[in-house]
Coordinates of C-alpha atoms and ligand atoms in Angstrom, one line a residue:
X1 CA 92.3 57.0 194.6
X2 CA 92.2 54.2 192.1
X3 CA 93.2 50.7 193.0
X4 CA 94.8 48.6 190.3
X5 CA 95.3 44.9 190.9
X6 CA 98.2 43.1 189.2
X7 CA 98.2 39.3 189.2
X8 CA 101.2 37.5 187.9
X9 CA 102.4 33.9 187.6
X10 CA 105.5 34.7 189.6
X11 CA 106.9 37.6 191.6
X12 CA 107.7 40.6 189.2
X13 CA 111.1 42.2 189.3
X14 CA 111.4 46.0 190.0
X15 CA 111.9 47.0 186.4
X16 CA 108.7 45.2 185.3
X17 CA 106.8 46.8 188.1
X18 CA 108.1 50.2 187.2
X19 CA 107.0 49.8 183.6
X20 CA 103.6 48.6 184.5
X21 CA 103.1 51.4 187.1
X22 CA 104.2 54.1 184.7
X23 CA 101.7 52.8 182.1
X24 CA 98.8 53.0 184.5
X25 CA 99.9 56.3 186.1
X26 CA 99.6 57.9 182.7
X27 CA 96.0 56.7 182.6
X28 CA 95.2 58.0 186.0
X29 CA 96.6 61.5 186.6
X30 CA 94.6 61.7 189.9
X31 CA 96.9 59.0 191.3
X32 CA 96.7 55.2 191.6
X33 CA 97.4 52.5 194.1
X34 CA 98.9 49.1 193.1
X35 CA 98.1 45.7 194.7
X36 CA 100.2 42.7 193.6
X37 CA 99.1 39.1 193.7
X38 CA 100.6 35.8 192.6
X39 CA 98.7 33.0 190.9
X40 CA 100.7 30.1 189.5
X41 CA 97.9 28.8 187.4
X42 CA 98.5 31.7 184.9
X43 CA 101.7 29.8 183.9
X44 CA 103.5 33.0 182.9
X45 CA 103.1 36.7 182.3
X46 CA 100.7 38.9 184.2
X47 CA 97.2 40.4 184.1
X48 CA 95.9 43.7 185.4
X49 CA 92.5 44.7 186.6
X50 CA 91.8 48.4 186.5
X51 CA 88.2 49.1 187.4
X52 CA 86.2 47.6 184.6
X53 CA 89.2 47.2 182.3
X54 CA 91.0 44.0 182.2
X55 CA 94.4 43.5 180.6
X56 CA 95.5 39.9 180.0
X57 CA 99.1 39.3 179.2
X58 CA 99.3 35.8 180.6
X59 CA 100.4 32.6 179.0
X60 CA 97.2 31.0 180.0
X61 CA 95.2 33.7 178.3
X62 CA 97.3 33.4 175.2
X63 CA 96.9 29.7 175.0
X64 CA 93.1 30.1 175.4
X65 CA 93.0 32.7 172.7
X66 CA 95.2 30.6 170.4
X67 CA 92.9 27.7 170.7
X68 CA 89.8 29.8 170.1
X69 CA 91.5 31.3 167.0
X70 CA 92.4 27.8 165.7
X71 CA 88.8 26.8 166.2
X72 CA 87.5 29.8 164.4
X73 CA 89.8 29.0 161.5
X74 CA 88.5 25.4 161.3
X75 CA 84.9 26.7 161.2
X76 CA 85.8 29.1 158.4
X77 CA 87.3 26.2 156.4
X78 CA 84.2 24.1 156.9
X79 CA 81.7 26.9 156.4
X80 CA 80.9 25.6 153.0
X81 CA 78.6 23.0 154.6
X82 CA 76.3 25.1 156.5
X83 CA 74.6 22.9 159.0
X84 CA 77.8 21.3 160.1
X85 CA 79.6 24.6 160.6
X86 CA 76.9 25.7 162.9
X87 CA 77.1 22.6 165.0
X88 CA 80.9 22.8 165.2
X89 CA 80.7 26.5 166.2
X90 CA 78.3 25.5 169.0
X91 CA 80.5 22.7 170.2
X92 CA 83.5 25.0 170.3
X93 CA 81.9 27.6 172.4
X94 CA 80.6 25.0 174.8
X95 CA 84.0 23.5 175.1
X96 CA 85.9 24.8 178.1
X97 CA 89.4 25.3 176.9
X98 CA 90.6 26.4 180.3
X99 CA 90.4 23.0 181.9
X100 CA 93.0 21.5 179.6
X101 CA 95.5 24.2 180.3
X102 CA 94.9 25.7 183.6
X103 CA 94.2 22.6 185.7
X104 CA 97.0 20.3 185.1
X105 CA 99.6 18.7 187.3
X106 CA 102.3 16.1 187.6
X107 CA 102.2 12.9 189.6
X108 CA 104.9 13.0 192.2
X109 CA 104.1 9.7 194.0
X110 CA 102.0 6.7 193.0
X111 CA 101.4 3.6 195.0
X112 CA 98.8 1.6 196.9
X113 CA 96.0 3.0 194.8
X114 CA 96.7 6.6 195.6
X115 CA 98.6 9.4 193.7
X116 CA 100.0 12.6 195.0
X117 CA 99.9 15.4 192.4
X118 CA 101.7 18.7 192.1
X119 CA 99.7 21.5 190.6
X120 CA 96.0 21.2 189.9
X121 CA 95.3 24.3 191.9
X122 CA 91.8 24.8 190.5
X123 CA 90.5 21.2 191.2
X124 CA 87.5 20.6 193.5
X125 CA 86.9 18.0 196.2
X126 CA 85.6 14.8 194.6
X127 CA 86.4 15.8 191.1
X128 CA 87.3 13.3 188.5
X129 CA 90.9 13.5 187.3
X130 CA 92.4 11.9 184.2
X131 CA 96.0 10.7 183.8
X132 CA 97.7 10.9 180.5
X133 CA 97.1 7.2 179.8
X134 CA 93.4 7.5 180.5
X135 CA 93.5 6.1 184.1
X136 CA 90.9 7.8 186.2
X137 CA 91.3 9.2 189.8
X138 CA 89.2 11.1 192.3
X139 CA 90.7 14.2 194.1
X140 CA 90.2 13.7 197.8
X141 CA 92.9 15.8 199.5
X142 CA 93.2 19.4 198.5
X143 CA 96.5 20.6 200.0
X144 CA 98.4 23.9 199.7
X145 CA 100.8 22.7 197.1
X146 CA 99.1 19.7 195.5
X147 CA 96.4 17.2 195.5
X148 CA 96.0 13.6 196.9
X149 CA 93.8 11.4 194.7
X150 CA 92.6 7.8 194.6
X151 CA 93.0 5.7 191.5
X152 CA 89.9 4.0 190.1
X153 CA 91.1 1.9 187.3
X154 CA 94.3 -0.1 187.2
X155 CA 96.4 1.1 190.1
X156 CA 99.6 0.0 188.5
X157 CA 99.0 2.2 185.5
X158 CA 100.0 5.4 187.3
X159 CA 103.6 6.4 187.7
X160 CA 105.5 9.4 189.0
X161 CA 105.9 12.0 186.3
X162 CA 102.6 11.3 184.6
X163 CA 100.5 14.4 183.5
X164 CA 97.1 14.7 185.2
X165 CA 94.3 16.9 184.1
X166 CA 91.1 17.8 185.9
X167 CA 87.8 17.1 184.0
X168 CA 85.4 19.4 185.9
X169 CA 83.1 16.4 186.4
X170 CA 82.3 13.8 189.0
X171 CA 82.6 10.0 188.5
X172 CA 79.4 8.7 186.9
X173 CA 77.8 5.3 186.5
X174 CA 75.4 4.1 183.9
X175 CA 71.8 4.1 185.2
X176 CA 68.4 2.9 184.0
X177 CA 66.4 -0.2 183.2
X178 CA 69.5 -1.8 181.5
X179 CA 71.0 -2.4 184.9
X180 CA 68.2 -4.7 186.1
X181 CA 69.2 -8.3 186.1
X182 CA 72.9 -7.3 185.9
X183 CA 75.9 -7.6 188.1
X184 CA 78.2 -4.6 187.6
X185 CA 81.4 -3.3 189.3
X186 CA 81.3 0.1 191.1
X187 CA 82.2 1.8 187.8
X188 CA 79.2 0.3 186.1
X189 CA 81.1 -2.2 183.9
X190 CA 79.2 -5.5 183.6
X191 CA 81.0 -8.4 185.3
X192 CA 78.4 -11.1 184.7
X193 CA 78.6 -13.3 181.6
X194 CA 75.8 -11.5 179.8
X195 CA 76.4 -9.3 176.7
X196 CA 77.3 -5.6 177.3
X197 CA 74.5 -3.1 177.6
X198 CA 73.7 0.1 175.8
X199 CA 74.5 3.0 178.2
X200 CA 71.7 5.5 177.6
X201 CA 72.3 7.7 180.7
X202 CA 74.9 8.3 183.3
X203 CA 74.5 9.7 186.8
X204 CA 77.2 11.2 189.1
X205 CA 77.8 8.8 192.0
X206 CA 77.7 11.7 194.5
X207 CA 74.6 13.8 194.5
X208 CA 72.9 16.0 197.1
X209 CA 70.1 14.4 199.1
X210 CA 66.6 15.5 198.4
X211 CA 65.6 18.8 200.1
X212 CA 63.2 18.8 203.1
X213 CA 60.4 20.3 201.0
X214 CA 60.8 17.5 198.4
X215 CA 60.2 14.8 201.0
X216 CA 57.0 13.3 202.2
X217 CA 56.2 11.3 205.3
X218 CA 57.0 7.6 205.3
X219 CA 53.6 6.0 205.4
X220 CA 53.6 3.1 202.9
X221 CA 54.8 -0.2 204.2
X222 CA 57.7 -2.1 202.6
X223 CA 56.9 -5.7 203.5
X224 CA 60.0 -7.7 204.3
X225 CA 58.1 -10.9 204.3
X226 CA 59.7 -11.7 207.7
X227 CA 57.0 -12.0 210.4
X228 CA 59.2 -10.8 213.3
X229 CA 60.2 -7.7 211.4
X230 CA 56.9 -6.8 209.7
X231 CA 55.1 -7.1 213.1
X232 CA 57.5 -5.5 215.5
X233 CA 60.0 -3.3 213.5
X234 CA 58.0 -2.5 210.4
X235 CA 59.9 -0.8 207.6
X236 CA 58.3 1.9 205.5
X237 CA 59.1 2.9 201.9
X238 CA 61.7 5.7 202.1
X239 CA 63.0 4.5 205.6
X240 CA 66.5 3.7 206.5
X241 CA 66.6 0.6 208.7
X242 CA 69.9 -0.7 209.9
X243 CA 70.6 -4.5 210.1
X244 CA 73.2 -5.0 212.8
X245 CA 74.8 -8.0 214.4
X246 CA 77.9 -10.1 214.8
X247 CA 79.3 -12.2 211.9
X248 CA 77.2 -15.1 210.8
X249 CA 74.0 -14.1 212.5
X250 CA 71.8 -13.9 209.4
X251 CA 72.2 -10.2 208.4
X252 CA 72.5 -10.9 204.7
X253 CA 69.7 -13.5 204.9
X254 CA 67.3 -10.8 206.1
X255 CA 68.3 -8.4 203.3
X256 CA 68.0 -11.2 200.7
X257 CA 64.6 -12.4 201.9
X258 CA 63.4 -8.8 201.7
X259 CA 64.5 -8.6 198.1
X260 CA 62.8 -11.9 197.3
X261 CA 59.6 -10.6 198.9
X262 CA 59.4 -7.6 196.6
X263 CA 58.4 -9.9 193.7
X264 CA 55.3 -8.5 192.1
X265 CA 55.1 -5.6 194.5
X266 CA 56.5 -3.0 192.1
X267 CA 59.7 -2.4 194.2
X268 CA 63.0 -2.4 192.3
X269 CA 66.0 -3.6 194.2
X270 CA 69.7 -2.7 194.3
X271 CA 72.1 -5.0 196.2
X272 CA 75.5 -3.5 196.9
X273 CA 78.2 -5.9 198.0
X274 CA 81.2 -4.1 199.6
X275 CA 84.5 -6.0 200.2
X276 CA 82.8 -9.4 200.3
X277 CA 84.1 -12.7 199.0
X278 CA 83.4 -13.2 195.4
X279 CA 81.9 -16.6 196.2
X280 CA 79.5 -15.2 198.7
X281 CA 78.2 -12.6 196.1
X282 CA 77.9 -15.2 193.4
X283 CA 75.9 -17.4 195.9
X284 CA 73.5 -14.5 196.5
X285 CA 73.2 -13.7 192.8
X286 CA 72.3 -17.4 192.2
X287 CA 69.7 -17.4 194.9
X288 CA 68.2 -14.2 193.4
X289 CA 68.1 -15.8 190.0
X290 CA 66.6 -19.1 191.3
X291 CA 63.7 -17.2 192.9
X292 CA 63.2 -14.9 189.8
X293 CA 64.3 -11.9 191.7
X294 CA 67.1 -10.8 189.3
X295 CA 64.4 -9.5 187.0
X296 CA 63.9 -6.5 189.2
X297 CA 67.3 -6.3 190.9
X298 CA 70.7 -4.8 190.1
X299 CA 73.8 -6.0 191.9
X300 CA 76.8 -3.7 192.4
X301 CA 79.7 -5.8 193.5
X302 CA 83.1 -4.9 194.9
X303 CA 84.9 -7.9 196.2
X304 CA 87.6 -8.2 198.9
X305 CA 90.3 -8.3 196.3
X306 CA 89.2 -5.0 194.7
X307 CA 91.2 -1.9 195.7
X308 CA 90.0 0.3 198.6
X309 CA 89.0 3.1 196.3
X310 CA 86.6 0.8 194.4
X311 CA 85.1 -0.5 197.6
X312 CA 84.8 3.1 198.7
X313 CA 82.7 4.2 195.7
X314 CA 80.5 1.1 195.5
X315 CA 77.7 2.2 197.8
X316 CA 77.6 5.7 196.1
X317 CA 77.4 4.0 192.7
X318 CA 74.6 1.8 193.9
X319 CA 72.8 4.8 195.4
X320 CA 73.0 6.6 192.0
X321 CA 71.5 3.7 190.3
X322 CA 68.7 3.6 192.8
X323 CA 68.2 7.4 192.7
X324 CA 67.5 7.2 189.0
X325 CA 64.6 5.0 189.6
X326 CA 63.4 7.0 192.6
X327 CA 63.4 10.3 190.7
X328 CA 61.4 8.5 188.0
X329 CA 58.7 7.9 190.5
X330 CA 59.4 4.3 191.3
X331 CA 59.9 2.6 194.7
X332 CA 63.4 1.2 195.2
X333 CA 65.0 -0.9 197.9
X334 CA 68.8 -0.7 198.4
X335 CA 70.9 -2.9 200.5
X336 CA 74.5 -1.9 201.5
X337 CA 76.2 -5.1 202.6
X338 CA 78.1 -4.0 204.6
X339 CA 79.1 -0.5 205.8
X340 CA 81.7 -1.7 208.3
X341 CA 83.8 -3.0 205.4
X342 CA 83.1 0.3 203.7
X343 CA 84.4 2.3 206.6
X344 CA 87.5 0.1 206.8
X345 CA 88.2 0.7 203.0
X346 CA 87.8 4.4 203.6
X347 CA 90.2 4.2 206.6
X348 CA 92.9 2.5 204.7
X349 CA 92.6 5.1 201.9
X350 CA 92.7 8.0 204.3
X351 CA 95.7 6.6 206.1
X352 CA 97.6 6.2 202.8
X353 CA 96.6 9.8 201.9
X354 CA 98.2 10.7 205.3
X355 CA 95.1 12.2 206.8
X356 CA 95.3 12.5 210.6
X357 CA 93.8 9.4 212.2
X358 CA 91.1 9.8 214.9
X359 CA 89.2 7.3 217.0
X360 CA 90.0 3.7 216.0
X361 CA 92.3 5.3 213.4
X362 CA 89.3 6.4 211.3
X363 CA 89.6 9.8 209.7
X364 CA 87.6 12.8 211.1
X365 CA 84.9 12.7 208.4
X366 CA 83.9 9.1 208.8
X367 CA 80.4 10.2 210.0
X368 CA 79.9 12.3 206.9
X369 CA 80.9 9.2 204.8
X370 CA 77.8 7.4 205.8
X371 CA 75.4 10.3 206.6
X372 CA 75.7 11.7 203.1
X373 CA 75.0 8.3 201.7
X374 CA 72.0 7.4 203.8
X375 CA 70.5 10.8 203.6
X376 CA 69.9 10.2 199.9
X377 CA 67.2 7.6 200.8
X378 CA 63.9 9.3 200.9
X379 CA 60.2 9.2 200.2
X380 CA 59.6 12.0 197.7
X381 CA 56.5 14.2 197.7
X382 CA 53.8 13.8 195.1
X383 CA 55.1 16.9 193.3
X384 CA 58.5 15.3 192.9
X385 CA 57.0 12.1 191.5
X386 CA 56.3 10.2 194.8
X387 CA 59.1 7.8 194.3
X388 CA 61.0 6.3 197.3
X389 CA 64.3 4.8 198.2
X390 CA 64.4 2.5 201.2
X391 CA 67.8 1.7 202.5
X392 CA 68.8 -1.4 204.5
X393 CA 72.4 -0.7 205.5
X394 CA 74.2 -3.6 207.2
X395 CA 76.8 -3.2 209.9
X396 CA 78.9 -6.0 211.5
X397 CA 79.6 -5.8 215.2
X398 CA 82.4 -7.4 217.2
X399 CA 81.2 -9.5 220.2
X400 CA 77.8 -7.8 220.1
X401 CA 79.3 -4.4 220.8
X402 CA 76.8 -2.0 219.4
X403 CA 78.4 1.0 221.1
X404 CA 81.6 0.8 219.0
X405 CA 82.4 3.7 216.7
X406 CA 80.9 2.8 213.4
X407 CA 77.8 1.1 214.8
X408 CA 76.9 4.1 217.0
X409 CA 77.4 6.4 214.0
X410 CA 75.2 4.5 211.7
X411 CA 72.6 3.9 214.4
X412 CA 72.3 7.6 214.9
X413 CA 71.9 8.2 211.2
X414 CA 69.2 5.6 210.5
X415 CA 65.6 5.4 211.5
X416 CA 65.9 2.3 213.5
X417 CA 67.8 -1.0 213.7
X418 CA 67.2 -4.7 213.6
X419 CA 69.7 -6.2 216.1
X420 CA 70.7 -9.8 215.6
X421 CA 72.3 -11.8 218.3
X422 CA 74.7 -14.8 218.1
X423 CA 73.2 -16.4 221.2
X424 CA 69.7 -16.4 219.8
X425 CA 71.0 -17.6 216.5
X426 CA 72.8 -20.5 218.1
X427 CA 69.8 -21.3 220.2
X428 CA 67.9 -21.9 217.0
X429 CA 65.8 -18.7 217.1
X430 CA 66.2 -17.6 213.5
X431 CA 65.9 -14.9 212.4
X432 CA 67.9 -14.1 215.6
X433 CA 66.2 -10.7 216.3
X434 CA 66.7 -9.2 219.7
X435 CA 63.3 -7.7 220.2
X436 CA 64.3 -5.4 223.1
X437 CA 67.1 -3.7 221.2
X438 CA 65.4 -3.5 217.8
X439 CA 63.3 -0.5 216.9
X440 CA 61.8 1.2 213.9
X441 CA 61.3 4.9 214.4
X442 CA 58.8 5.5 211.6
X443 CA 57.4 2.0 211.6
X444 CA 53.8 2.2 213.1
X445 CA 52.7 4.6 210.3
X446 CA 53.9 2.1 207.8
X447 CA 51.8 -0.8 209.0
X448 CA 48.4 -1.9 207.7
X449 CA 45.6 -1.7 210.2
X450 CA 45.2 -5.5 210.5
X451 CA 48.9 -5.9 211.4
X452 CA 48.7 -3.2 214.0
X453 CA 45.7 -4.9 215.6
X454 CA 47.3 -8.3 215.9
X455 CA 50.8 -7.2 216.8
X456 CA 50.0 -4.5 219.4
X457 CA 50.8 -6.6 222.5
X458 CA 53.5 -8.8 220.9
X459 CA 56.6 -6.9 221.8
X460 CA 55.6 -6.5 225.4
X461 CA 54.5 -10.1 225.8
X462 CA 57.8 -11.3 224.3
X463 CA 60.0 -9.2 226.6
X464 CA 58.0 -10.3 229.6
X465 CA 58.4 -13.9 228.5
X466 CA 62.1 -13.6 228.1
X467 CA 62.4 -12.1 231.6
X468 CA 60.2 -14.8 233.2
X469 CA 62.1 -17.5 231.3
X470 CA 65.3 -16.5 233.0
X471 CA 63.8 -16.7 236.4
X472 CA 62.0 -19.9 235.6
X473 CA 65.3 -21.6 235.1
X474 CA 66.0 -21.3 238.9
X475 CA 62.5 -21.6 240.3
X476 CA 60.8 -24.9 240.9
X477 CA 57.3 -23.9 241.9
X478 CA 55.6 -21.7 239.4
X479 CA 52.0 -20.5 239.8
X480 CA 49.5 -21.1 237.1
X481 CA 49.6 -17.6 235.6
X482 CA 53.4 -17.7 235.2
X483 CA 53.2 -21.2 233.7
X484 CA 50.6 -19.9 231.3
X485 CA 52.7 -16.9 230.3
X486 CA 55.7 -19.2 229.7
X487 CA 53.7 -21.6 227.6
X488 CA 52.3 -18.7 225.6
X489 CA 55.8 -17.1 225.2
X490 CA 57.3 -20.3 223.9
X491 CA 54.6 -20.7 221.3
X492 CA 54.9 -17.0 220.2
X493 CA 58.7 -17.5 219.8
X494 CA 58.1 -20.6 217.7
X495 CA 55.6 -18.7 215.5
X496 CA 58.2 -16.0 214.9
X497 CA 60.8 -18.5 213.7
X498 CA 61.1 -18.5 209.9
X499 CA 63.2 -20.3 207.3
X500 CA 65.3 -18.5 204.8
X501 CA 63.9 -17.8 201.3
X502 CA 60.4 -18.3 202.6
X503 CA 58.9 -14.8 202.9
X504 CA 55.3 -14.7 204.1
X505 CA 52.8 -12.3 202.6
X506 CA 51.0 -10.0 204.9
X507 CA 47.7 -11.9 205.0
X508 CA 49.3 -15.0 206.2
X509 CA 51.4 -13.1 208.7
X510 CA 48.3 -11.4 210.1
X511 CA 46.5 -14.7 210.5
X512 CA 49.4 -16.6 212.1
X513 CA 49.8 -13.8 214.6
X514 CA 46.1 -13.6 215.2
X515 CA 46.0 -17.3 216.0
X516 CA 49.0 -17.1 218.2
X517 CA 48.0 -14.0 220.1
X518 CA 44.5 -15.3 220.8
X519 CA 46.2 -18.2 222.6
X520 CA 44.7 -20.7 220.2
X521 CA 48.0 -22.7 220.1
X522 CA 47.7 -23.7 223.7
X523 CA 46.8 -27.3 222.9
X524 CA 49.5 -27.6 220.2
X525 CA 52.8 -28.9 221.5
X526 CA 55.7 -26.4 221.3
X527 CA 57.7 -28.6 218.9
X528 CA 54.7 -28.8 216.6
X529 CA 53.9 -25.1 216.4
X530 CA 55.8 -24.4 213.3
X531 CA 54.4 -27.5 211.5
X532 CA 50.9 -26.4 212.6
X533 CA 51.5 -22.9 211.3
X534 CA 52.7 -24.1 207.8
X535 CA 49.9 -26.6 207.7
X536 CA 47.3 -24.1 208.7
X537 CA 48.5 -21.6 206.1
X538 CA 48.2 -24.1 203.4
X539 CA 44.8 -25.2 204.7
X540 CA 43.5 -21.7 204.5
X541 CA 44.8 -21.3 200.9
X542 CA 42.7 -24.2 199.8
X543 CA 39.7 -24.0 202.1
X544 CA 39.3 -20.4 203.1
X545 CA 40.6 -18.1 200.3
X546 CA 37.9 -15.6 201.3
X547 CA 39.6 -14.9 204.6
X548 CA 42.8 -14.1 202.9
X549 CA 41.0 -12.0 200.3
X550 CA 39.2 -10.0 202.9
X551 CA 42.4 -9.1 204.7
X552 CA 44.2 -8.3 201.4
X553 CA 41.5 -5.9 200.2
X554 CA 40.2 -4.3 203.5
X555 CA 43.7 -4.3 205.0
X556 CA 41.9 -4.8 208.3
X557 CA 40.7 -7.7 210.3
X558 CA 37.0 -7.4 211.0
X559 CA 35.0 -9.2 213.7
X560 CA 33.5 -11.3 210.9
X561 CA 36.9 -12.4 209.6
X562 CA 38.1 -13.1 213.1
X563 CA 35.1 -15.4 213.6
X564 CA 35.9 -17.2 210.4
X565 CA 39.5 -17.7 211.4
X566 CA 38.4 -19.1 214.8
X567 CA 36.2 -21.6 212.9
X568 CA 39.0 -22.5 210.5
X569 CA 41.4 -23.2 213.4
X570 CA 38.8 -25.4 215.0
X571 CA 38.3 -27.4 211.9
X572 CA 42.0 -27.7 211.1
X573 CA 42.9 -28.9 214.6
X574 CA 40.6 -31.9 214.1
X575 CA 42.8 -33.0 211.2
X576 CA 46.2 -32.0 212.7
X577 CA 48.3 -34.7 214.1
Ligands
LIG601 P1 78.5 -12.6 207.5 O1 78.9 -11.9 208.8 O2 79.4 -13.7 207.1 O3 78.1 -11.7 206.4 P2 75.7 -12.8 208.0 O4 75.4 -12.2 209.3 O5 75.4 -12.0 206.8 O6 77.1 -13.4 207.9 P3 74.2 -14.9 206.8 O7 75.3 -15.2 205.8 O8 73.0 -14.3 206.3 O9 74.8 -14.1 208.0 O10 73.7 -16.2 207.5 C1 74.6 -17.1 208.2 C2 74.2 -18.5 208.1 O11 73.0 -18.7 208.7 C3 74.0 -18.9 206.6 O12 74.5 -20.2 206.5 C4 72.5 -18.9 206.5 O13 72.1 -19.9 205.6 C5 72.0 -19.2 207.9 N1 70.7 -18.6 208.2 C6 70.4 -17.3 208.1 N2 69.1 -17.0 208.4 C7 68.6 -18.2 208.6 C8 67.2 -18.6 209.0 N3 66.2 -17.8 209.1 N4 67.0 -20.0 209.1 C9 68.0 -20.8 208.9 N5 69.3 -20.5 208.6 C10 69.6 -19.2 208.5
LIG602 MG1 76.6 -11.2 205.3

């Protein structure tokens, strides 16, 4: 028996059914079965599918045909000029008439940066919608009888009753070299006082992460220029290393120093500010400018006064900008400052969209929010161009609680974390890195041999020292070995202290650690250690450039170099006061 499917915009009355069934019964004397279906997007009328035959008597179909006929007429008129007619014909056939007609809806509620829309049955998650006045929105809630969307542009521009149409596209941002040196909002509009730029290429803000087969192992170091990090939690190109800590513990400082250190290293940078004070961001941009880092850096900025939807898309926009460089075979560093505020923006949006709240009132897909973002960081294989995107997401904790919801989520996504502590920060140990709780899960492979040699024992020594130091507070009589370990630990801690905006290159890092780890600072007073280190570095620059050169080229520290350093230390000590 033949099955014939009848799809109509609304339920058909008995008379219409009878007519249709009679029509098809005549075509199939062997008997036919009828299946009815309702699809509102057809607007009116019905269509029938009978095996390979397709009968279209819908309004939607009529409108489509009408538009095509109009188009054909226009082409006919213009056909005098040949080349043009051909182009127009091509354009018309590429143009998807269906979108304009089938996927439209009406705004039923607008407020707080979100809109509820009736209709739009064919729209997809994350699709870009356009209101009749040109305001853009992103569809986020796909419900049975409507769509919930967030407004990107001016949120007061939407009102109930507005027509909305889907575009079949995803929000895009301008990408490419023109972004370097610029500060843009999450939609890619420049917000610095420089002239506008030529947009040559756009990229969708959401994109799938590179496939497993497209990836390569992380094995090239990304030098942060911060001794404590490059020695104990080294970061590799393509890695995702979380910077986590309470407020005002120097999280941003580490990210900014890392950007400054990329000067002349062929790494492009993207700094994404999410929900920060405009003054903080402008301070950072000024620092980058002063140190000549804006030349290779793009800043994507959403301030605290921006709407939640804008803050929500900021990291994805920054990621798209970085992705463009990565797929062009370049190395990129991207900083998300910070993802806690991003999660909060997403939470407020979700609550307004009436999504069910989960733990800490975050919606159920909060993990996916950050995993899909951070998965886009990668080291690409040689076949895919060998580019890389290193991500430094920042997360703020409350009272050092790294087991809260967002911190644990992001910790589990990233390849390690640098944990900063208020207590250390206040004790003057800056950067305030807690060595015990900081790790880098790919690190070792991304360290040069020389650094591996000198930093091997560092982590263990430091944690032993911290433990001893706690006991030493109570004890009076300490044996010689313990005293020695304490003295050495104090000096190591001093060596690891570092000022802001003073990244160290890898040669100097290696030498300072070499000197410290070989206990050559024994006769230098603790309070003089930092002065000694800076002085010694400068002394090497002028008197022993060959040592630095040898480490730079060989990436290793040979016996010979070691002996030269010993000699240099001896000589410098005679002049050091
Ligand atoms: P917030 O939570 O406000 O974002 P944060 O954790 O990002 O703060 P920063 O803004 O980077 O912290 O640093 C806080 C303060 O500490 C700043 O005044 C900064 O100048 C200072 N600071 C950070 N790192 C160092 C350092 N290595 N040496 C001296 N001062 C530092
Ligand atoms: Mg900060």
